[in-house]
Amino acid sequence: ETGVTQSPTHLIKTRGQQVTLRCSSQSGHNTVSWYQQALGQGPQFIFQYYREEENGRGNFPPRFSGLQFPNYSSELNVNALELDDSALYLCASSPRGFNTGELFFGEGSRLTVL
Amino acid sequence: GQSLEQPSEVTAVEGAIVQINCTYQTSGFYGLSWYQQHDGGAPTFLSYNALDGLEETGRFSSFLSRSDSYGYLLLQELQMKDSASYFCAVRPSNNTNAGKSTFGDGTTLTVKP
């Protein structure tokens, strides 16, 4: 286990609703990244947070937003849910400047939009 | 843009050796990582190459050729528990950590007795 925890593990929403997903990073890791993984695909980068500010964003619309807190934990918010938002949402943490390709992933939050 | 190509499926028998290839076309490249993901689980880091050549970690090795935009993951002495999806991922640049990596769509490895 990596020490990255996510909640909730599973949730079901309906189209148009809003969802908040939470992530606690591994101790000492000050950078948090969020990924969306659709069934049968690889994780897609949503955005990264460092020092409580967004520090890079992938090809996702503004209805995907996030926060990082002083203890480095993070939230992912998705507004106006669409059916295609159904996916596994993964949080990954790493220390800033960590000079390897290693990310520490949580188990993910599986979102189903009906 | 960024794109990574991996075979979608590979099947091998227990005790065998298998190679999973990854070719990439990216606007920035600093290193190539490999991750393993079991059904319903978190991706776990296996290996990383920033320089050309072979990196060995136990039964797993990873290779990179930057001039060919190509890498592979080699799994030796396959075990049933190695059945999983394997992803290559590109770290785009040096001025960030791996958190902005681009992932391939994964290779599903099935190990048969």
mmCIF file with all atom_site columns, C-alpha atoms in Angstrom:
data_model
loop_
_atom_site.group_PDB
_atom_site.id
_atom_site.type_symbol
_atom_site.label_atom_id
_atom_site.label_alt_id
_atom_site.label_comp_id
_atom_site.label_asym_id
_atom_site.label_entity_id
_atom_site.label_seq_id
_atom_site.pdbx_PDB_ins_code
_atom_site.Cartn_x
_atom_site.Cartn_y
_atom_site.Cartn_z
_atom_site.occupancy
_atom_site.B_iso_or_equiv
_atom_site.pdbx_formal_charge
_atom_site.auth_seq_id
_atom_site.auth_comp_id
_atom_site.auth_asym_id
_atom_site.auth_atom_id
_atom_site.pdbx_PDB_model_num
ATOM 1   C CA . GLU A 1 1   ? 0.000   0.000   0.000   1.00 0.00 ? 1   GLU A CA 1
ATOM 2   C CA . THR A 1 2   ? 1.152   3.509   -0.807  1.00 0.00 ? 2   THR A CA 1
ATOM 3   C CA . GLY A 1 3   ? -0.346  5.477   2.049   1.00 0.00 ? 3   GLY A CA 1
ATOM 4   C CA . VAL A 1 4   ? -2.554  7.463   -0.329  1.00 0.00 ? 4   VAL A CA 1
ATOM 5   C CA . THR A 1 5   ? -6.188  7.181   0.703   1.00 0.00 ? 5   THR A CA 1
ATOM 6   C CA . GLN A 1 6   ? -9.264  8.155   -1.267  1.00 0.00 ? 6   GLN A CA 1
ATOM 7   C CA . SER A 1 7   ? -12.928 8.463   -0.414  1.00 0.00 ? 7   SER A CA 1
ATOM 8   C CA . PRO A 1 8   ? -15.517 7.443   -1.201  1.00 0.00 ? 8   PRO A CA 1
ATOM 9   C CA . THR A 1 9   ? -14.542 4.180   -2.870  1.00 0.00 ? 9   THR A CA 1
ATOM 10  C CA . HIS A 1 10  ? -17.744 3.904   -4.874  1.00 0.00 ? 10  HIS A CA 1
ATOM 11  C CA . LEU A 1 11  ? -20.571 6.289   -5.617  1.00 0.00 ? 11  LEU A CA 1
ATOM 12  C CA . ILE A 1 12  ? -23.512 6.640   -7.946  1.00 0.00 ? 12  ILE A CA 1
ATOM 13  C CA . LYS A 1 13  ? -24.801 9.965   -9.194  1.00 0.00 ? 13  LYS A CA 1
ATOM 14  C CA . THR A 1 14  ? -27.292 11.103  -11.802 1.00 0.00 ? 14  THR A CA 1
ATOM 15  C CA . ARG A 1 15  ? -26.607 13.307  -14.764 1.00 0.00 ? 15  ARG A CA 1
ATOM 16  C CA . GLY A 1 16  ? -26.416 16.997  -13.856 1.00 0.00 ? 16  GLY A CA 1
ATOM 17  C CA . GLN A 1 17  ? -25.441 16.419  -10.244 1.00 0.00 ? 17  GLN A CA 1
ATOM 18  C CA . GLN A 1 18  ? -22.185 17.457  -8.604  1.00 0.00 ? 18  GLN A CA 1
ATOM 19  C CA . VAL A 1 19  ? -19.614 15.251  -6.879  1.00 0.00 ? 19  VAL A CA 1
ATOM 20  C CA . THR A 1 20  ? -16.671 15.791  -4.540  1.00 0.00 ? 20  THR A CA 1
ATOM 21  C CA . LEU A 1 21  ? -13.910 13.211  -4.225  1.00 0.00 ? 21  LEU A CA 1
ATOM 22  C CA . ARG A 1 22  ? -11.251 13.340  -1.527  1.00 0.00 ? 22  ARG A CA 1
ATOM 23  C CA . CYS A 1 23  ? -7.633  12.307  -1.288  1.00 0.00 ? 23  CYS A CA 1
ATOM 24  C CA . SER A 1 24  ? -5.089  12.192  1.508   1.00 0.00 ? 24  SER A CA 1
ATOM 25  C CA . SER A 1 25  ? -1.579  12.100  0.178   1.00 0.00 ? 25  SER A CA 1
ATOM 26  C CA . GLN A 1 26  ? 1.251   10.004  1.516   1.00 0.00 ? 26  GLN A CA 1
ATOM 27  C CA . SER A 1 27  ? 3.053   11.576  4.435   1.00 0.00 ? 27  SER A CA 1
ATOM 28  C CA . GLY A 1 28  ? 5.650   14.070  3.231   1.00 0.00 ? 28  GLY A CA 1
ATOM 29  C CA . HIS A 1 29  ? 4.258   14.321  -0.282  1.00 0.00 ? 29  HIS A CA 1
ATOM 30  C CA . ASN A 1 30  ? 3.354   17.891  -1.165  1.00 0.00 ? 30  ASN A CA 1
ATOM 31  C CA . THR A 1 31  ? 2.184   17.384  -4.759  1.00 0.00 ? 31  THR A CA 1
ATOM 32  C CA . VAL A 1 32  ? -1.108  15.749  -5.682  1.00 0.00 ? 32  VAL A CA 1
ATOM 33  C CA . SER A 1 33  ? -2.279  14.783  -9.152  1.00 0.00 ? 33  SER A CA 1
ATOM 34  C CA . TRP A 1 34  ? -5.700  13.578  -10.229 1.00 0.00 ? 34  TRP A CA 1
ATOM 35  C CA . TYR A 1 35  ? -6.335  11.146  -13.036 1.00 0.00 ? 35  TYR A CA 1
ATOM 36  C CA . GLN A 1 36  ? -9.458  9.805   -14.724 1.00 0.00 ? 36  GLN A CA 1
ATOM 37  C CA . GLN A 1 37  ? -9.387  6.185   -15.852 1.00 0.00 ? 37  GLN A CA 1
ATOM 38  C CA . ALA A 1 38  ? -12.223 5.031   -18.080 1.00 0.00 ? 38  ALA A CA 1
ATOM 39  C CA . LEU A 1 39  ? -12.855 1.317   -18.438 1.00 0.00 ? 39  LEU A CA 1
ATOM 40  C CA . GLY A 1 40  ? -10.193 -0.345  -20.569 1.00 0.00 ? 40  GLY A CA 1
ATOM 41  C CA . GLN A 1 41  ? -8.059  2.767   -20.842 1.00 0.00 ? 41  GLN A CA 1
ATOM 42  C CA . GLY A 1 42  ? -5.040  4.246   -19.164 1.00 0.00 ? 42  GLY A CA 1
ATOM 43  C CA . PRO A 1 43  ? -5.210  7.016   -16.576 1.00 0.00 ? 43  PRO A CA 1
ATOM 44  C CA . GLN A 1 44  ? -5.674  10.489  -18.077 1.00 0.00 ? 44  GLN A CA 1
ATOM 45  C CA . PHE A 1 45  ? -4.143  13.491  -16.310 1.00 0.00 ? 45  PHE A CA 1
ATOM 46  C CA . ILE A 1 46  ? -6.771  15.942  -15.025 1.00 0.00 ? 46  ILE A CA 1
ATOM 47  C CA . PHE A 1 47  ? -4.681  18.393  -12.986 1.00 0.00 ? 47  PHE A CA 1
ATOM 48  C CA . GLN A 1 48  ? -1.982  18.707  -10.376 1.00 0.00 ? 48  GLN A CA 1
ATOM 49  C CA . TYR A 1 49  ? -1.842  20.734  -7.154  1.00 0.00 ? 49  TYR A CA 1
ATOM 50  C CA . TYR A 1 50  ? 1.238   22.067  -5.424  1.00 0.00 ? 50  TYR A CA 1
ATOM 51  C CA . ARG A 1 51  ? 1.260   24.585  -2.562  1.00 0.00 ? 51  ARG A CA 1
ATOM 52  C CA . GLU A 1 52  ? -2.532  24.782  -2.745  1.00 0.00 ? 52  GLU A CA 1
ATOM 53  C CA . GLU A 1 53  ? -2.503  26.005  -6.318  1.00 0.00 ? 53  GLU A CA 1
ATOM 54  C CA . GLU A 1 54  ? -3.257  24.284  -9.599  1.00 0.00 ? 54  GLU A CA 1
ATOM 55  C CA . ASN A 1 55  ? 0.050   23.496  -11.238 1.00 0.00 ? 55  ASN A CA 1
ATOM 56  C CA . GLY A 1 56  ? -0.841  22.092  -14.623 1.00 0.00 ? 56  GLY A CA 1
ATOM 57  C CA . ARG A 1 57  ? -4.012  20.811  -16.225 1.00 0.00 ? 57  ARG A CA 1
ATOM 58  C CA . GLY A 1 58  ? -4.866  18.203  -18.809 1.00 0.00 ? 58  GLY A CA 1
ATOM 59  C CA . ASN A 1 59  ? -7.572  18.359  -21.450 1.00 0.00 ? 59  ASN A CA 1
ATOM 60  C CA . PHE A 1 60  ? -10.551 18.585  -19.101 1.00 0.00 ? 60  PHE A CA 1
ATOM 61  C CA . PRO A 1 61  ? -13.279 21.249  -19.035 1.00 0.00 ? 61  PRO A CA 1
ATOM 62  C CA . PRO A 1 62  ? -13.602 23.836  -16.236 1.00 0.00 ? 62  PRO A CA 1
ATOM 63  C CA . ARG A 1 63  ? -16.410 21.871  -14.582 1.00 0.00 ? 63  ARG A CA 1
ATOM 64  C CA . PHE A 1 64  ? -13.565 19.730  -13.243 1.00 0.00 ? 64  PHE A CA 1
ATOM 65  C CA . SER A 1 65  ? -12.025 21.693  -10.402 1.00 0.00 ? 65  SER A CA 1
ATOM 66  C CA . GLY A 1 66  ? -9.946  20.988  -7.359  1.00 0.00 ? 66  GLY A CA 1
ATOM 67  C CA . LEU A 1 67  ? -8.500  22.147  -4.098  1.00 0.00 ? 67  LEU A CA 1
ATOM 68  C CA . GLN A 1 68  ? -5.445  21.391  -2.058  1.00 0.00 ? 68  GLN A CA 1
ATOM 69  C CA . PHE A 1 69  ? -5.330  22.049  1.670   1.00 0.00 ? 69  PHE A CA 1
ATOM 70  C CA . PRO A 1 70  ? -2.408  23.050  3.911   1.00 0.00 ? 70  PRO A CA 1
ATOM 71  C CA . ASN A 1 71  ? -1.989  19.424  5.003   1.00 0.00 ? 71  ASN A CA 1
ATOM 72  C CA . TYR A 1 72  ? -1.569  18.532  1.289   1.00 0.00 ? 72  TYR A CA 1
ATOM 73  C CA . SER A 1 73  ? -4.846  16.638  1.088   1.00 0.00 ? 73  SER A CA 1
ATOM 74  C CA . SER A 1 74  ? -6.937  17.400  -1.966  1.00 0.00 ? 74  SER A CA 1
ATOM 75  C CA . GLU A 1 75  ? -10.426 17.392  -3.422  1.00 0.00 ? 75  GLU A CA 1
ATOM 76  C CA . LEU A 1 76  ? -11.678 16.878  -6.938  1.00 0.00 ? 76  LEU A CA 1
ATOM 77  C CA . ASN A 1 77  ? -15.025 18.469  -7.769  1.00 0.00 ? 77  ASN A CA 1
ATOM 78  C CA . VAL A 1 78  ? -17.024 17.719  -10.880 1.00 0.00 ? 78  VAL A CA 1
ATOM 79  C CA . ASN A 1 79  ? -20.082 19.805  -11.692 1.00 0.00 ? 79  ASN A CA 1
ATOM 80  C CA . ALA A 1 80  ? -22.916 19.100  -14.121 1.00 0.00 ? 80  ALA A CA 1
ATOM 81  C CA . LEU A 1 81  ? -22.080 15.416  -14.328 1.00 0.00 ? 81  LEU A CA 1
ATOM 82  C CA . GLU A 1 82  ? -22.318 13.717  -17.703 1.00 0.00 ? 82  GLU A CA 1
ATOM 83  C CA . LEU A 1 83  ? -22.643 10.029  -18.486 1.00 0.00 ? 83  LEU A CA 1
ATOM 84  C CA . ASP A 1 84  ? -19.079 10.001  -19.853 1.00 0.00 ? 84  ASP A CA 1
ATOM 85  C CA . ASP A 1 85  ? -17.766 11.071  -16.454 1.00 0.00 ? 85  ASP A CA 1
ATOM 86  C CA . SER A 1 86  ? -18.319 7.505   -15.275 1.00 0.00 ? 86  SER A CA 1
ATOM 87  C CA . ALA A 1 87  ? -14.807 6.296   -14.487 1.00 0.00 ? 87  ALA A CA 1
ATOM 88  C CA . LEU A 1 88  ? -12.284 5.451   -11.804 1.00 0.00 ? 88  LEU A CA 1
ATOM 89  C CA . TYR A 1 89  ? -10.780 8.637   -10.387 1.00 0.00 ? 89  TYR A CA 1
ATOM 90  C CA . LEU A 1 90  ? -7.266  8.175   -9.120  1.00 0.00 ? 90  LEU A CA 1
ATOM 91  C CA . CYS A 1 91  ? -5.269  10.417  -6.870  1.00 0.00 ? 91  CYS A CA 1
ATOM 92  C CA . ALA A 1 92  ? -1.480  10.216  -6.968  1.00 0.00 ? 92  ALA A CA 1
ATOM 93  C CA . SER A 1 93  ? 1.019   11.932  -4.733  1.00 0.00 ? 93  SER A CA 1
ATOM 94  C CA . SER A 1 94  ? 4.740   12.547  -4.944  1.00 0.00 ? 94  SER A CA 1
ATOM 95  C CA . PRO A 1 95  ? 7.309   14.787  -3.313  1.00 0.00 ? 95  PRO A CA 1
ATOM 96  C CA . ARG A 1 96  ? 8.123   17.939  -5.269  1.00 0.00 ? 96  ARG A CA 1
ATOM 97  C CA . GLY A 1 97  ? 11.252  17.490  -7.285  1.00 0.00 ? 97  GLY A CA 1
ATOM 98  C CA . PHE A 1 98  ? 11.176  13.755  -6.819  1.00 0.00 ? 98  PHE A CA 1
ATOM 99  C CA . ASN A 1 99  ? 13.470  12.853  -9.638  1.00 0.00 ? 99  ASN A CA 1
ATOM 100 C CA . THR A 1 100 ? 12.050  9.529   -10.736 1.00 0.00 ? 100 THR A CA 1
ATOM 101 C CA . GLY A 1 101 ? 8.992   8.456   -12.628 1.00 0.00 ? 101 GLY A CA 1
ATOM 102 C CA . GLU A 1 102 ? 7.287   7.131   -9.530  1.00 0.00 ? 102 GLU A CA 1
ATOM 103 C CA . LEU A 1 103 ? 3.806   8.163   -8.559  1.00 0.00 ? 103 LEU A CA 1
ATOM 104 C CA . PHE A 1 104 ? 2.045   6.806   -5.499  1.00 0.00 ? 104 PHE A CA 1
ATOM 105 C CA . PHE A 1 105 ? -1.576  6.054   -6.347  1.00 0.00 ? 105 PHE A CA 1
ATOM 106 C CA . GLY A 1 106 ? -4.592  5.572   -4.139  1.00 0.00 ? 106 GLY A CA 1
ATOM 107 C CA . GLU A 1 107 ? -7.139  2.835   -4.784  1.00 0.00 ? 107 GLU A CA 1
ATOM 108 C CA . GLY A 1 108 ? -9.435  5.274   -6.514  1.00 0.00 ? 108 GLY A CA 1
ATOM 109 C CA . SER A 1 109 ? -13.039 6.391   -6.359  1.00 0.00 ? 109 SER A CA 1
ATOM 110 C CA . ARG A 1 110 ? -15.313 4.632   -8.822  1.00 0.00 ? 110 ARG A CA 1
ATOM 111 C CA . LEU A 1 111 ? -17.990 7.021   -10.048 1.00 0.00 ? 111 LEU A CA 1
ATOM 112 C CA . THR A 1 112 ? -21.049 5.839   -11.933 1.00 0.00 ? 112 THR A CA 1
ATOM 113 C CA . VAL A 1 113 ? -23.250 8.470   -13.561 1.00 0.00 ? 113 VAL A CA 1
ATOM 114 C CA . LEU A 1 114 ? -26.763 7.351   -14.502 1.00 0.00 ? 114 LEU A CA 1
ATOM 115 C CA . GLY B 2 1   ? 0.344   16.129  -28.317 1.00 0.00 ? 1   GLY B CA 1
ATOM 116 C CA . GLN B 2 2   ? 1.178   12.929  -26.615 1.00 0.00 ? 2   GLN B CA 1
ATOM 117 C CA . SER B 2 3   ? 0.496   9.348   -27.682 1.00 0.00 ? 3   SER B CA 1
ATOM 118 C CA . LEU B 2 4   ? 1.758   6.016   -26.462 1.00 0.00 ? 4   LEU B CA 1
ATOM 119 C CA . GLU B 2 5   ? 1.186   2.691   -28.202 1.00 0.00 ? 5   GLU B CA 1
ATOM 120 C CA . GLN B 2 6   ? 1.120   -0.647  -26.416 1.00 0.00 ? 6   GLN B CA 1
ATOM 121 C CA . PRO B 2 7   ? -0.267  -4.035  -27.448 1.00 0.00 ? 7   PRO B CA 1
ATOM 122 C CA . SER B 2 8   ? -3.718  -4.483  -25.942 1.00 0.00 ? 8   SER B CA 1
ATOM 123 C CA . GLU B 2 9   ? -3.245  -8.095  -24.839 1.00 0.00 ? 9   GLU B CA 1
ATOM 124 C CA . VAL B 2 10  ? -0.424  -10.571 -24.237 1.00 0.00 ? 10  VAL B CA 1
ATOM 125 C CA . THR B 2 11  ? -0.712  -14.191 -23.087 1.00 0.00 ? 11  THR B CA 1
ATOM 126 C CA . ALA B 2 12  ? 2.101   -16.350 -21.722 1.00 0.00 ? 12  ALA B CA 1
ATOM 127 C CA . VAL B 2 13  ? 2.572   -19.431 -19.581 1.00 0.00 ? 13  VAL B CA 1
ATOM 128 C CA . GLU B 2 14  ? 3.870   -19.662 -16.065 1.00 0.00 ? 14  GLU B CA 1
ATOM 129 C CA . GLY B 2 15  ? 7.656   -19.605 -15.894 1.00 0.00 ? 15  GLY B CA 1
ATOM 130 C CA . ALA B 2 16  ? 8.053   -17.987 -19.297 1.00 0.00 ? 16  ALA B CA 1
ATOM 131 C CA . ILE B 2 17  ? 9.459   -14.581 -20.261 1.00 0.00 ? 17  ILE B CA 1
ATOM 132 C CA . VAL B 2 18  ? 7.286   -11.888 -21.804 1.00 0.00 ? 18  VAL B CA 1
ATOM 133 C CA . GLN B 2 19  ? 8.097   -8.495  -23.310 1.00 0.00 ? 19  GLN B CA 1
ATOM 134 C CA . ILE B 2 20  ? 5.609   -5.631  -23.448 1.00 0.00 ? 20  ILE B CA 1
ATOM 135 C CA . ASN B 2 21  ? 6.531   -2.907  -25.912 1.00 0.00 ? 21  ASN B CA 1
ATOM 136 C CA . CYS B 2 22  ? 5.740   0.789   -25.788 1.00 0.00 ? 22  CYS B CA 1
ATOM 137 C CA . THR B 2 23  ? 6.319   3.369   -28.501 1.00 0.00 ? 23  THR B CA 1
ATOM 138 C CA . TYR B 2 24  ? 5.690   7.014   -27.823 1.00 0.00 ? 24  TYR B CA 1
ATOM 139 C CA . GLN B 2 25  ? 5.240   10.299  -29.640 1.00 0.00 ? 25  GLN B CA 1
ATOM 140 C CA . THR B 2 26  ? 5.328   13.168  -27.195 1.00 0.00 ? 26  THR B CA 1
ATOM 141 C CA . SER B 2 27  ? 6.028   16.887  -27.303 1.00 0.00 ? 27  SER B CA 1
ATOM 142 C CA . GLY B 2 28  ? 8.279   16.553  -24.276 1.00 0.00 ? 28  GLY B CA 1
ATOM 143 C CA . PHE B 2 29  ? 10.124  13.556  -22.907 1.00 0.00 ? 29  PHE B CA 1
ATOM 144 C CA . TYR B 2 30  ? 12.133  13.149  -19.763 1.00 0.00 ? 30  TYR B CA 1
ATOM 145 C CA . GLY B 2 31  ? 11.603  9.522   -18.824 1.00 0.00 ? 31  GLY B CA 1
ATOM 146 C CA . LEU B 2 32  ? 9.475   6.395   -19.233 1.00 0.00 ? 32  LEU B CA 1
ATOM 147 C CA . SER B 2 33  ? 7.779   4.614   -16.344 1.00 0.00 ? 33  SER B CA 1
ATOM 148 C CA . TRP B 2 34  ? 5.962   1.318   -16.039 1.00 0.00 ? 34  TRP B CA 1
ATOM 149 C CA . TYR B 2 35  ? 3.034   0.546   -13.764 1.00 0.00 ? 35  TYR B CA 1
ATOM 150 C CA . GLN B 2 36  ? 1.122   -2.604  -12.891 1.00 0.00 ? 36  GLN B CA 1
ATOM 151 C CA . GLN B 2 37  ? -2.590  -2.558  -12.129 1.00 0.00 ? 37  GLN B CA 1
ATOM 152 C CA . HIS B 2 38  ? -4.637  -5.501  -10.945 1.00 0.00 ? 38  HIS B CA 1
ATOM 153 C CA . ASP B 2 39  ? -8.393  -5.455  -11.521 1.00 0.00 ? 39  ASP B CA 1
ATOM 154 C CA . GLY B 2 40  ? -9.986  -2.834  -9.320  1.00 0.00 ? 40  GLY B CA 1
ATOM 155 C CA . GLY B 2 41  ? -6.693  -1.847  -7.766  1.00 0.00 ? 41  GLY B CA 1
ATOM 156 C CA . ALA B 2 42  ? -4.320  1.078   -7.756  1.00 0.00 ? 42  ALA B CA 1
ATOM 157 C CA . PRO B 2 43  ? -1.558  1.343   -10.340 1.00 0.00 ? 43  PRO B CA 1
ATOM 158 C CA . THR B 2 44  ? 1.740   0.446   -8.676  1.00 0.00 ? 44  THR B CA 1
ATOM 159 C CA . PHE B 2 45  ? 5.116   1.633   -9.873  1.00 0.00 ? 45  PHE B CA 1
ATOM 160 C CA . LEU B 2 46  ? 7.452   -0.956  -11.368 1.00 0.00 ? 46  LEU B CA 1
ATOM 161 C CA . SER B 2 47  ? 10.331  0.775   -13.109 1.00 0.00 ? 47  SER B CA 1
ATOM 162 C CA . TYR B 2 48  ? 11.653  4.018   -14.585 1.00 0.00 ? 48  TYR B CA 1
ATOM 163 C CA . ASN B 2 49  ? 14.131  4.845   -17.349 1.00 0.00 ? 49  ASN B CA 1
ATOM 164 C CA . ALA B 2 50  ? 15.458  8.327   -17.926 1.00 0.00 ? 50  ALA B CA 1
ATOM 165 C CA . LEU B 2 51  ? 18.508  7.202   -19.869 1.00 0.00 ? 51  LEU B CA 1
ATOM 166 C CA . ASP B 2 52  ? 18.936  4.674   -22.662 1.00 0.00 ? 52  ASP B CA 1
ATOM 167 C CA . GLY B 2 53  ? 19.554  1.141   -21.580 1.00 0.00 ? 53  GLY B CA 1
ATOM 168 C CA . LEU B 2 54  ? 18.286  -1.533  -19.267 1.00 0.00 ? 54  LEU B CA 1
ATOM 169 C CA . GLU B 2 55  ? 17.094  -1.137  -15.678 1.00 0.00 ? 55  GLU B CA 1
ATOM 170 C CA . GLU B 2 56  ? 16.709  -4.362  -13.694 1.00 0.00 ? 56  GLU B CA 1
ATOM 171 C CA . THR B 2 57  ? 14.553  -4.802  -10.608 1.00 0.00 ? 57  THR B CA 1
ATOM 172 C CA . GLY B 2 58  ? 14.231  -8.418  -9.616  1.00 0.00 ? 58  GLY B CA 1
ATOM 173 C CA . ARG B 2 59  ? 12.147  -10.329 -12.131 1.00 0.00 ? 59  ARG B CA 1
ATOM 174 C CA . PHE B 2 60  ? 11.236  -7.115  -13.956 1.00 0.00 ? 60  PHE B CA 1
ATOM 175 C CA . SER B 2 61  ? 13.484  -5.159  -16.315 1.00 0.00 ? 61  SER B CA 1
ATOM 176 C CA . SER B 2 62  ? 12.760  -2.108  -18.412 1.00 0.00 ? 62  SER B CA 1
ATOM 177 C CA . PHE B 2 63  ? 14.560  -0.811  -21.464 1.00 0.00 ? 63  PHE B CA 1
ATOM 178 C CA . LEU B 2 64  ? 14.579  2.555   -23.190 1.00 0.00 ? 64  LEU B CA 1
ATOM 179 C CA . SER B 2 65  ? 15.851  3.781   -26.543 1.00 0.00 ? 65  SER B CA 1
ATOM 180 C CA . ARG B 2 66  ? 15.290  7.530   -26.801 1.00 0.00 ? 66  ARG B CA 1
ATOM 181 C CA . SER B 2 67  ? 16.454  7.665   -30.412 1.00 0.00 ? 67  SER B CA 1
ATOM 182 C CA . ASP B 2 68  ? 13.771  5.128   -31.352 1.00 0.00 ? 68  ASP B CA 1
ATOM 183 C CA . SER B 2 69  ? 11.101  6.551   -28.997 1.00 0.00 ? 69  SER B CA 1
ATOM 184 C CA . TYR B 2 70  ? 10.682  3.005   -27.774 1.00 0.00 ? 70  TYR B CA 1
ATOM 185 C CA . GLY B 2 71  ? 10.792  1.070   -24.571 1.00 0.00 ? 71  GLY B CA 1
ATOM 186 C CA . TYR B 2 72  ? 9.784   -2.279  -23.204 1.00 0.00 ? 72  TYR B CA 1
ATOM 187 C CA . LEU B 2 73  ? 9.055   -4.063  -19.970 1.00 0.00 ? 73  LEU B CA 1
ATOM 188 C CA . LEU B 2 74  ? 10.478  -7.555  -19.589 1.00 0.00 ? 74  LEU B CA 1
ATOM 189 C CA . LEU B 2 75  ? 8.944   -9.942  -17.093 1.00 0.00 ? 75  LEU B CA 1
ATOM 190 C CA . GLN B 2 76  ? 10.854  -13.113 -16.305 1.00 0.00 ? 76  GLN B CA 1
ATOM 191 C CA . GLU B 2 77  ? 9.850   -16.314 -14.507 1.00 0.00 ? 77  GLU B CA 1
ATOM 192 C CA . LEU B 2 78  ? 6.207   -15.423 -14.912 1.00 0.00 ? 78  LEU B CA 1
ATOM 193 C CA . GLN B 2 79  ? 3.876   -16.212 -12.044 1.00 0.00 ? 79  GLN B CA 1
ATOM 194 C CA . MET B 2 80  ? 0.088   -16.389 -11.981 1.00 0.00 ? 80  MET B CA 1
ATOM 195 C CA . LYS B 2 81  ? 0.011   -13.243 -9.847  1.00 0.00 ? 81  LYS B CA 1
ATOM 196 C CA . ASP B 2 82  ? 1.622   -11.312 -12.711 1.00 0.00 ? 82  ASP B CA 1
ATOM 197 C CA . SER B 2 83  ? -1.712  -11.433 -14.548 1.00 0.00 ? 83  SER B CA 1
ATOM 198 C CA . ALA B 2 84  ? -2.629  -7.746  -14.610 1.00 0.00 ? 84  ALA B CA 1
ATOM 199 C CA . SER B 2 85  ? -2.629  -4.660  -16.816 1.00 0.00 ? 85  SER B CA 1
ATOM 200 C CA . TYR B 2 86  ? 0.678   -2.956  -17.497 1.00 0.00 ? 86  TYR B CA 1
ATOM 201 C CA . PHE B 2 87  ? 0.964   0.707   -18.449 1.00 0.00 ? 87  PHE B CA 1
ATOM 202 C CA . CYS B 2 88  ? 3.832   2.710   -19.821 1.00 0.00 ? 88  CYS B CA 1
ATOM 203 C CA . ALA B 2 89  ? 3.853   6.406   -18.960 1.00 0.00 ? 89  ALA B CA 1
ATOM 204 C CA . VAL B 2 90  ? 5.914   9.340   -20.161 1.00 0.00 ? 90  VAL B CA 1
ATOM 205 C CA . ARG B 2 91  ? 7.193   11.979  -17.765 1.00 0.00 ? 91  ARG B CA 1
ATOM 206 C CA . PRO B 2 92  ? 7.041   15.066  -19.966 1.00 0.00 ? 92  PRO B CA 1
ATOM 207 C CA . SER B 2 93  ? 9.792   17.302  -18.639 1.00 0.00 ? 93  SER B CA 1
ATOM 208 C CA . ASN B 2 94  ? 12.403  17.881  -16.007 1.00 0.00 ? 94  ASN B CA 1
ATOM 209 C CA . ASN B 2 95  ? 10.776  20.905  -14.409 1.00 0.00 ? 95  ASN B CA 1
ATOM 210 C CA . THR B 2 96  ? 8.103   18.867  -12.794 1.00 0.00 ? 96  THR B CA 1
ATOM 211 C CA . ASN B 2 97  ? 7.796   15.533  -11.128 1.00 0.00 ? 97  ASN B CA 1
ATOM 212 C CA . ALA B 2 98  ? 6.023   12.547  -12.593 1.00 0.00 ? 98  ALA B CA 1
ATOM 213 C CA . GLY B 2 99  ? 2.618   13.881  -11.652 1.00 0.00 ? 99  GLY B CA 1
ATOM 214 C CA . LYS B 2 100 ? 1.823   15.120  -15.135 1.00 0.00 ? 100 LYS B CA 1
ATOM 215 C CA . SER B 2 101 ? 2.634   11.855  -16.840 1.00 0.00 ? 101 SER B CA 1
ATOM 216 C CA . THR B 2 102 ? 0.835   10.639  -19.946 1.00 0.00 ? 102 THR B CA 1
ATOM 217 C CA . PHE B 2 103 ? -0.181  6.981   -19.837 1.00 0.00 ? 103 PHE B CA 1
ATOM 218 C CA . GLY B 2 104 ? -0.708  4.420   -22.563 1.00 0.00 ? 104 GLY B CA 1
ATOM 219 C CA . ASP B 2 105 ? -3.941  2.432   -22.666 1.00 0.00 ? 105 ASP B CA 1
ATOM 220 C CA . GLY B 2 106 ? -2.305  -0.584  -21.114 1.00 0.00 ? 106 GLY B CA 1
ATOM 221 C CA . THR B 2 107 ? -1.493  -4.182  -21.968 1.00 0.00 ? 107 THR B CA 1
ATOM 222 C CA . THR B 2 108 ? -3.501  -6.935  -20.343 1.00 0.00 ? 108 THR B CA 1
ATOM 223 C CA . LEU B 2 109 ? -1.189  -9.821  -19.473 1.00 0.00 ? 109 LEU B CA 1
ATOM 224 C CA . THR B 2 110 ? -2.744  -13.211 -18.900 1.00 0.00 ? 110 THR B CA 1
ATOM 225 C CA . VAL B 2 111 ? -0.493  -15.872 -17.377 1.00 0.00 ? 111 VAL B CA 1
ATOM 226 C CA . LYS B 2 112 ? -1.692  -19.438 -17.907 1.00 0.00 ? 112 LYS B CA 1
ATOM 227 C CA . PRO B 2 113 ? -0.616  -22.522 -15.959 1.00 0.00 ? 113 PRO B CA 1
#
